[in-house]
């Protein structure tokens, strides 16, 4: 049984009627939210302009004869969308390459998808390989304050402000390892190792779920990552390797 080193941490979970993203806990997720807000800002301006134009066209019985077959006007509304697309494409490509950037990892963890639970391995330590399975806690065993269908018996413990590489695979069918607050989403494919890197910028408990339809109990294999201080993480590793 893996015991969590801390008890009182901020929990990042979706709320009822939530329309925006969960609070970001990694630099990549912060950039994803900024890009989303930037694109939404442009879309609202464009939508407002189009609605205003349509309203003017439908309500006015007269119109200027210079609008029809106006070459300058056609050039403007051809070039302007191209400029807008470029301003969206540049930060999008920049973020895309940032998410795929290979960073020298300070810690490597292996996550394995199973029907229907996750198992994890810490293999960077010479004394002993730490490995455990993480099952969802049944509803009848939940404590007050626990989240239904999201709590697990063994959380994945990571240190904050540490470059972490996680290797994802599966033993049976397709799964998907997803943590929205950390900006993580990687497919778990049988016979193949996928990898993704992330860094948690603050302590907290971050919830995710399998995002690939993997069978009847697909919705009952949550993922819980607990980011804690390096000191507390050291206590956890020390207790598991001794």
Short mmCIF file of C-alpha atoms in Angstrom, two decimals:
data_model
loop_
_atom_site.label_atom_id
_atom_site.label_comp_id
_atom_site.label_asym_id
_atom_site.label_seq_id
_atom_site.Cartn_x
_atom_site.Cartn_y
_atom_site.Cartn_z
CA UNK A 1 0.00 0.00 0.00
CA UNK A 2 1.44 3.37 -1.02
CA UNK A 3 0.70 6.13 1.48
CA UNK A 4 0.51 9.73 0.37
CA UNK A 5 3.10 11.96 2.06
CA UNK A 6 0.77 14.94 2.48
CA UNK A 7 -2.85 15.25 3.53
CA UNK A 8 -3.93 18.85 2.98
CA UNK A 9 -3.40 19.86 -0.63
CA UNK A 10 -5.44 21.86 -3.12
CA UNK A 11 -7.61 19.55 -5.22
CA UNK A 12 -8.13 20.45 -8.88
CA UNK A 13 -11.41 18.92 -10.01
CA UNK A 14 -14.10 20.04 -12.48
CA UNK A 15 -17.10 21.80 -10.99
CA UNK A 16 -20.78 21.75 -11.92
CA UNK A 17 -21.60 23.94 -14.93
CA UNK A 18 -17.92 24.75 -15.40
CA UNK A 19 -17.29 26.35 -18.80
CA UNK A 20 -13.62 27.27 -18.50
CA UNK A 21 -10.54 25.13 -18.03
CA UNK A 22 -9.32 23.81 -14.70
CA UNK A 23 -6.65 25.91 -12.98
CA UNK A 24 -3.34 25.24 -14.76
CA UNK A 25 -0.53 23.63 -12.79
CA UNK A 26 2.13 23.41 -15.49
CA UNK A 27 3.73 25.97 -17.85
CA UNK A 28 2.39 24.14 -20.92
CA UNK A 29 -1.19 24.21 -19.64
CA UNK A 30 -0.85 27.93 -18.90
CA UNK A 31 0.16 28.53 -22.52
CA UNK A 32 -2.72 26.37 -23.80
CA UNK A 33 -5.22 28.47 -21.84
CA UNK A 34 -3.63 31.73 -23.06
CA UNK A 35 -3.86 30.52 -26.67
CA UNK A 36 -7.50 29.53 -26.15
CA UNK A 37 -8.37 32.95 -24.71
CA UNK A 38 -6.53 34.71 -27.55
CA UNK A 39 -8.41 32.72 -30.20
CA UNK A 40 -11.74 33.29 -28.46
CA UNK A 41 -11.05 37.04 -28.35
CA UNK A 42 -10.48 37.12 -32.11
CA UNK A 43 -13.53 34.96 -32.77
CA UNK A 44 -15.80 37.25 -30.73
CA UNK A 45 -14.55 40.32 -32.64
CA UNK A 46 -15.10 38.58 -36.00
CA UNK A 47 -18.55 37.30 -35.00
CA UNK A 48 -19.60 40.76 -33.80
CA UNK A 49 -18.42 42.37 -37.03
CA UNK A 50 -20.26 39.81 -39.18
CA UNK A 51 -23.49 40.14 -37.20
CA UNK A 52 -23.31 43.93 -37.42
CA UNK A 53 -22.75 43.75 -41.19
CA UNK A 54 -25.64 41.32 -41.69
CA UNK A 55 -27.90 43.52 -39.61
CA UNK A 56 -27.04 46.56 -41.73
CA UNK A 57 -27.59 44.66 -44.98
CA UNK A 58 -30.97 43.23 -43.96
CA UNK A 59 -32.38 46.40 -42.38
CA UNK A 60 -31.26 48.96 -44.99
CA UNK A 61 -33.25 49.05 -48.22
CA UNK A 62 -30.59 51.09 -49.96
CA UNK A 63 -26.96 50.26 -50.50
CA UNK A 64 -23.95 51.86 -52.11
CA UNK A 65 -23.36 50.94 -55.75
CA UNK A 66 -19.62 51.02 -55.05
CA UNK A 67 -19.86 47.81 -52.98
CA UNK A 68 -20.66 45.57 -55.97
CA UNK A 69 -17.58 44.43 -57.91
CA UNK A 70 -15.30 46.59 -55.77
CA UNK A 71 -11.78 45.24 -56.34
CA UNK A 72 -10.22 47.06 -53.39
CA UNK A 73 -12.88 45.77 -51.02
CA UNK A 74 -12.42 42.19 -52.23
CA UNK A 75 -8.64 42.47 -51.77
CA UNK A 76 -9.14 43.75 -48.21
CA UNK A 77 -11.49 40.97 -47.12
CA UNK A 78 -9.16 38.39 -48.69
CA UNK A 79 -5.94 39.68 -47.09
CA UNK A 80 -7.45 40.44 -43.66
CA UNK A 81 -8.53 36.82 -42.91
CA UNK A 82 -5.10 35.62 -44.05
CA UNK A 83 -3.43 37.97 -41.56
CA UNK A 84 -5.74 36.75 -38.79
CA UNK A 85 -4.93 33.12 -39.62
CA UNK A 86 -1.20 33.86 -39.49
CA UNK A 87 -1.55 35.53 -36.09
CA UNK A 88 -3.31 32.37 -34.85
CA UNK A 89 -0.99 29.90 -36.60
CA UNK A 90 2.26 31.30 -35.17
CA UNK A 91 1.44 30.85 -31.44
CA UNK A 92 -0.29 27.54 -32.23
CA UNK A 93 2.80 26.07 -33.93
CA UNK A 94 5.04 27.53 -31.23
CA UNK A 95 2.99 25.79 -28.54
CA UNK A 96 2.81 22.56 -30.55
CA UNK A 97 6.59 22.35 -30.78
CA UNK A 98 6.90 23.27 -27.09
CA UNK A 99 4.71 20.32 -26.08
CA UNK A 100 6.89 17.95 -28.15
CA UNK A 101 10.16 19.44 -26.94
CA UNK A 102 12.48 16.83 -25.44
CA UNK A 103 13.70 17.94 -22.02
CA UNK A 104 16.37 16.10 -20.05
CA UNK A 105 14.22 14.35 -17.44
CA UNK A 106 15.08 14.44 -13.76
CA UNK A 107 12.62 11.65 -13.04
CA UNK A 108 11.16 8.91 -15.24
CA UNK A 109 7.92 7.12 -14.40
CA UNK A 110 6.21 4.34 -16.32
CA UNK A 111 2.41 4.21 -16.44
CA UNK A 112 0.66 1.06 -17.66
CA UNK A 113 -3.03 0.93 -18.55
CA UNK A 114 -4.97 -2.19 -17.65
CA UNK A 115 -8.61 -3.20 -17.76
CA UNK A 116 -9.54 -1.30 -15.64
CA UNK A 117 -6.86 0.31 -13.50
CA UNK A 118 -3.45 1.94 -13.81
CA UNK A 119 -0.11 0.67 -12.55
CA UNK A 120 3.04 2.74 -12.08
CA UNK A 121 6.79 2.09 -11.87
CA UNK A 122 9.63 4.25 -10.54
CA UNK A 123 12.79 2.67 -11.96
CA UNK A 124 15.39 5.45 -11.46
CA UNK A 125 16.53 4.24 -8.05
CA UNK A 126 19.34 1.74 -7.51
CA UNK A 127 18.09 0.30 -4.23
CA UNK A 128 14.72 -0.92 -5.44
CA UNK A 129 12.17 -0.45 -8.19
CA UNK A 130 8.98 1.07 -6.77
CA UNK A 131 5.85 -0.23 -8.44
CA UNK A 132 2.20 -0.35 -7.46
CA UNK A 133 -1.32 -0.52 -8.88
CA UNK A 134 -3.89 2.27 -8.57
CA UNK A 135 -7.55 1.25 -8.33
CA UNK A 136 -10.60 3.45 -8.03
CA UNK A 137 -12.10 3.55 -4.53
CA UNK A 138 -15.69 2.16 -4.63
CA UNK A 139 -18.49 4.57 -3.74
CA UNK A 140 -19.38 2.72 -0.54
CA UNK A 141 -15.80 3.13 0.78
CA UNK A 142 -15.48 6.88 0.16
CA UNK A 143 -14.82 9.21 3.07
CA UNK A 144 -16.37 12.64 3.63
CA UNK A 145 -14.82 15.10 1.18
CA UNK A 146 -13.78 12.42 -1.33
CA UNK A 147 -14.79 12.72 -4.97
CA UNK A 148 -16.96 9.97 -6.41
CA UNK A 149 -15.43 8.06 -9.34
CA UNK A 150 -12.19 10.07 -9.03
CA UNK A 151 -10.44 8.84 -5.86
CA UNK A 152 -7.89 6.02 -5.98
CA UNK A 153 -6.26 3.90 -3.29
CA UNK A 154 -2.69 4.73 -4.42
CA UNK A 155 -1.85 8.12 -5.90
CA UNK A 156 1.04 8.78 -8.24
CA UNK A 157 3.44 10.92 -6.18
CA UNK A 158 5.68 13.46 -7.96
CA UNK A 159 7.90 16.34 -6.80
CA UNK A 160 7.09 19.91 -7.83
CA UNK A 161 9.34 21.98 -10.12
CA UNK A 162 10.93 18.82 -11.53
CA UNK A 163 11.14 17.80 -15.18
CA UNK A 164 9.29 14.49 -15.33
CA UNK A 165 9.09 12.06 -18.21
CA UNK A 166 6.27 9.54 -18.12
CA UNK A 167 6.29 6.48 -20.37
CA UNK A 168 2.82 5.25 -21.29
CA UNK A 169 1.84 1.79 -22.51
CA UNK A 170 -0.93 -0.77 -22.14
CA UNK A 171 -1.19 -4.49 -21.44
CA UNK A 172 -4.50 -5.18 -23.20
CA UNK A 173 -6.48 -2.53 -25.16
CA UNK A 174 -6.14 1.16 -26.00
CA UNK A 175 -6.22 3.53 -23.04
CA UNK A 176 -5.39 7.24 -22.74
CA UNK A 177 -3.53 8.89 -19.86
CA UNK A 178 -5.06 12.34 -19.34
CA UNK A 179 -4.58 15.02 -16.66
CA UNK A 180 -6.23 18.31 -17.74
CA UNK A 181 -4.57 20.53 -15.10
CA UNK A 182 -1.11 19.42 -16.21
CA UNK A 183 -1.86 19.50 -19.94
CA UNK A 184 -1.13 15.78 -20.31
CA UNK A 185 -2.80 13.47 -22.81
CA UNK A 186 -0.97 10.42 -24.15
CA UNK A 187 -2.39 7.24 -25.67
CA UNK A 188 -1.53 3.92 -24.03
CA UNK A 189 -1.06 1.43 -26.87
CA UNK A 190 -0.29 -2.29 -26.39
CA UNK A 191 3.23 -3.15 -27.51
CA UNK A 192 4.29 0.47 -27.84
CA UNK A 193 5.84 3.05 -25.50
CA UNK A 194 4.61 6.63 -25.77
CA UNK A 195 6.24 9.36 -23.74
CA UNK A 196 5.37 12.84 -22.62
CA UNK A 197 7.10 15.35 -20.38
CA UNK A 198 5.62 17.74 -17.85
CA UNK A 199 6.46 19.87 -14.84
CA UNK A 200 4.15 20.66 -11.95
CA UNK A 201 4.65 24.25 -10.85
CA UNK A 202 2.72 23.97 -7.59
CA UNK A 203 1.70 21.36 -5.01
CA UNK A 204 -1.75 19.88 -5.36
CA UNK A 205 -3.86 16.84 -6.20
CA UNK A 206 -4.70 16.61 -9.89
CA UNK A 207 -7.42 14.35 -11.25
CA UNK A 208 -7.78 12.75 -14.66
CA UNK A 209 -9.43 9.81 -16.33
CA UNK A 210 -8.88 7.41 -19.19
CA UNK A 211 -9.90 9.26 -22.37
CA UNK A 212 -10.10 6.26 -24.68
CA UNK A 213 -13.17 4.02 -24.68
CA UNK A 214 -11.58 0.80 -23.39
CA UNK A 215 -14.48 -1.40 -22.29
CA UNK A 216 -17.36 -1.68 -19.86
CA UNK A 217 -15.46 -0.18 -16.90
CA UNK A 218 -13.83 2.60 -18.92
CA UNK A 219 -15.25 5.28 -16.59
CA UNK A 220 -13.93 3.53 -13.48
CA UNK A 221 -10.17 3.91 -13.94
CA UNK A 222 -9.33 7.45 -12.77
CA UNK A 223 -5.84 8.93 -12.53
CA UNK A 224 -4.72 10.91 -9.49
CA UNK A 225 -1.37 12.70 -9.36
CA UNK A 226 -0.21 14.26 -6.11
CA UNK A 227 2.48 16.91 -6.52
CA UNK A 228 4.34 17.59 -3.31
CA UNK A 229 7.56 19.20 -2.14
CA UNK A 230 10.88 17.55 -2.91
CA UNK A 231 11.38 16.88 0.81
CA UNK A 232 8.07 15.02 1.17
CA UNK A 233 8.74 13.16 -2.06
CA UNK A 234 12.08 12.05 -0.62
CA UNK A 235 10.30 10.64 2.45
CA UNK A 236 7.92 8.73 0.17
CA UNK A 237 10.74 7.17 -1.91
CA UNK A 238 12.78 6.39 1.20
CA UNK A 239 9.85 4.55 2.81
CA UNK A 240 9.17 2.56 -0.35
CA UNK A 241 12.76 1.51 -1.05
CA UNK A 242 13.52 0.37 2.50
#
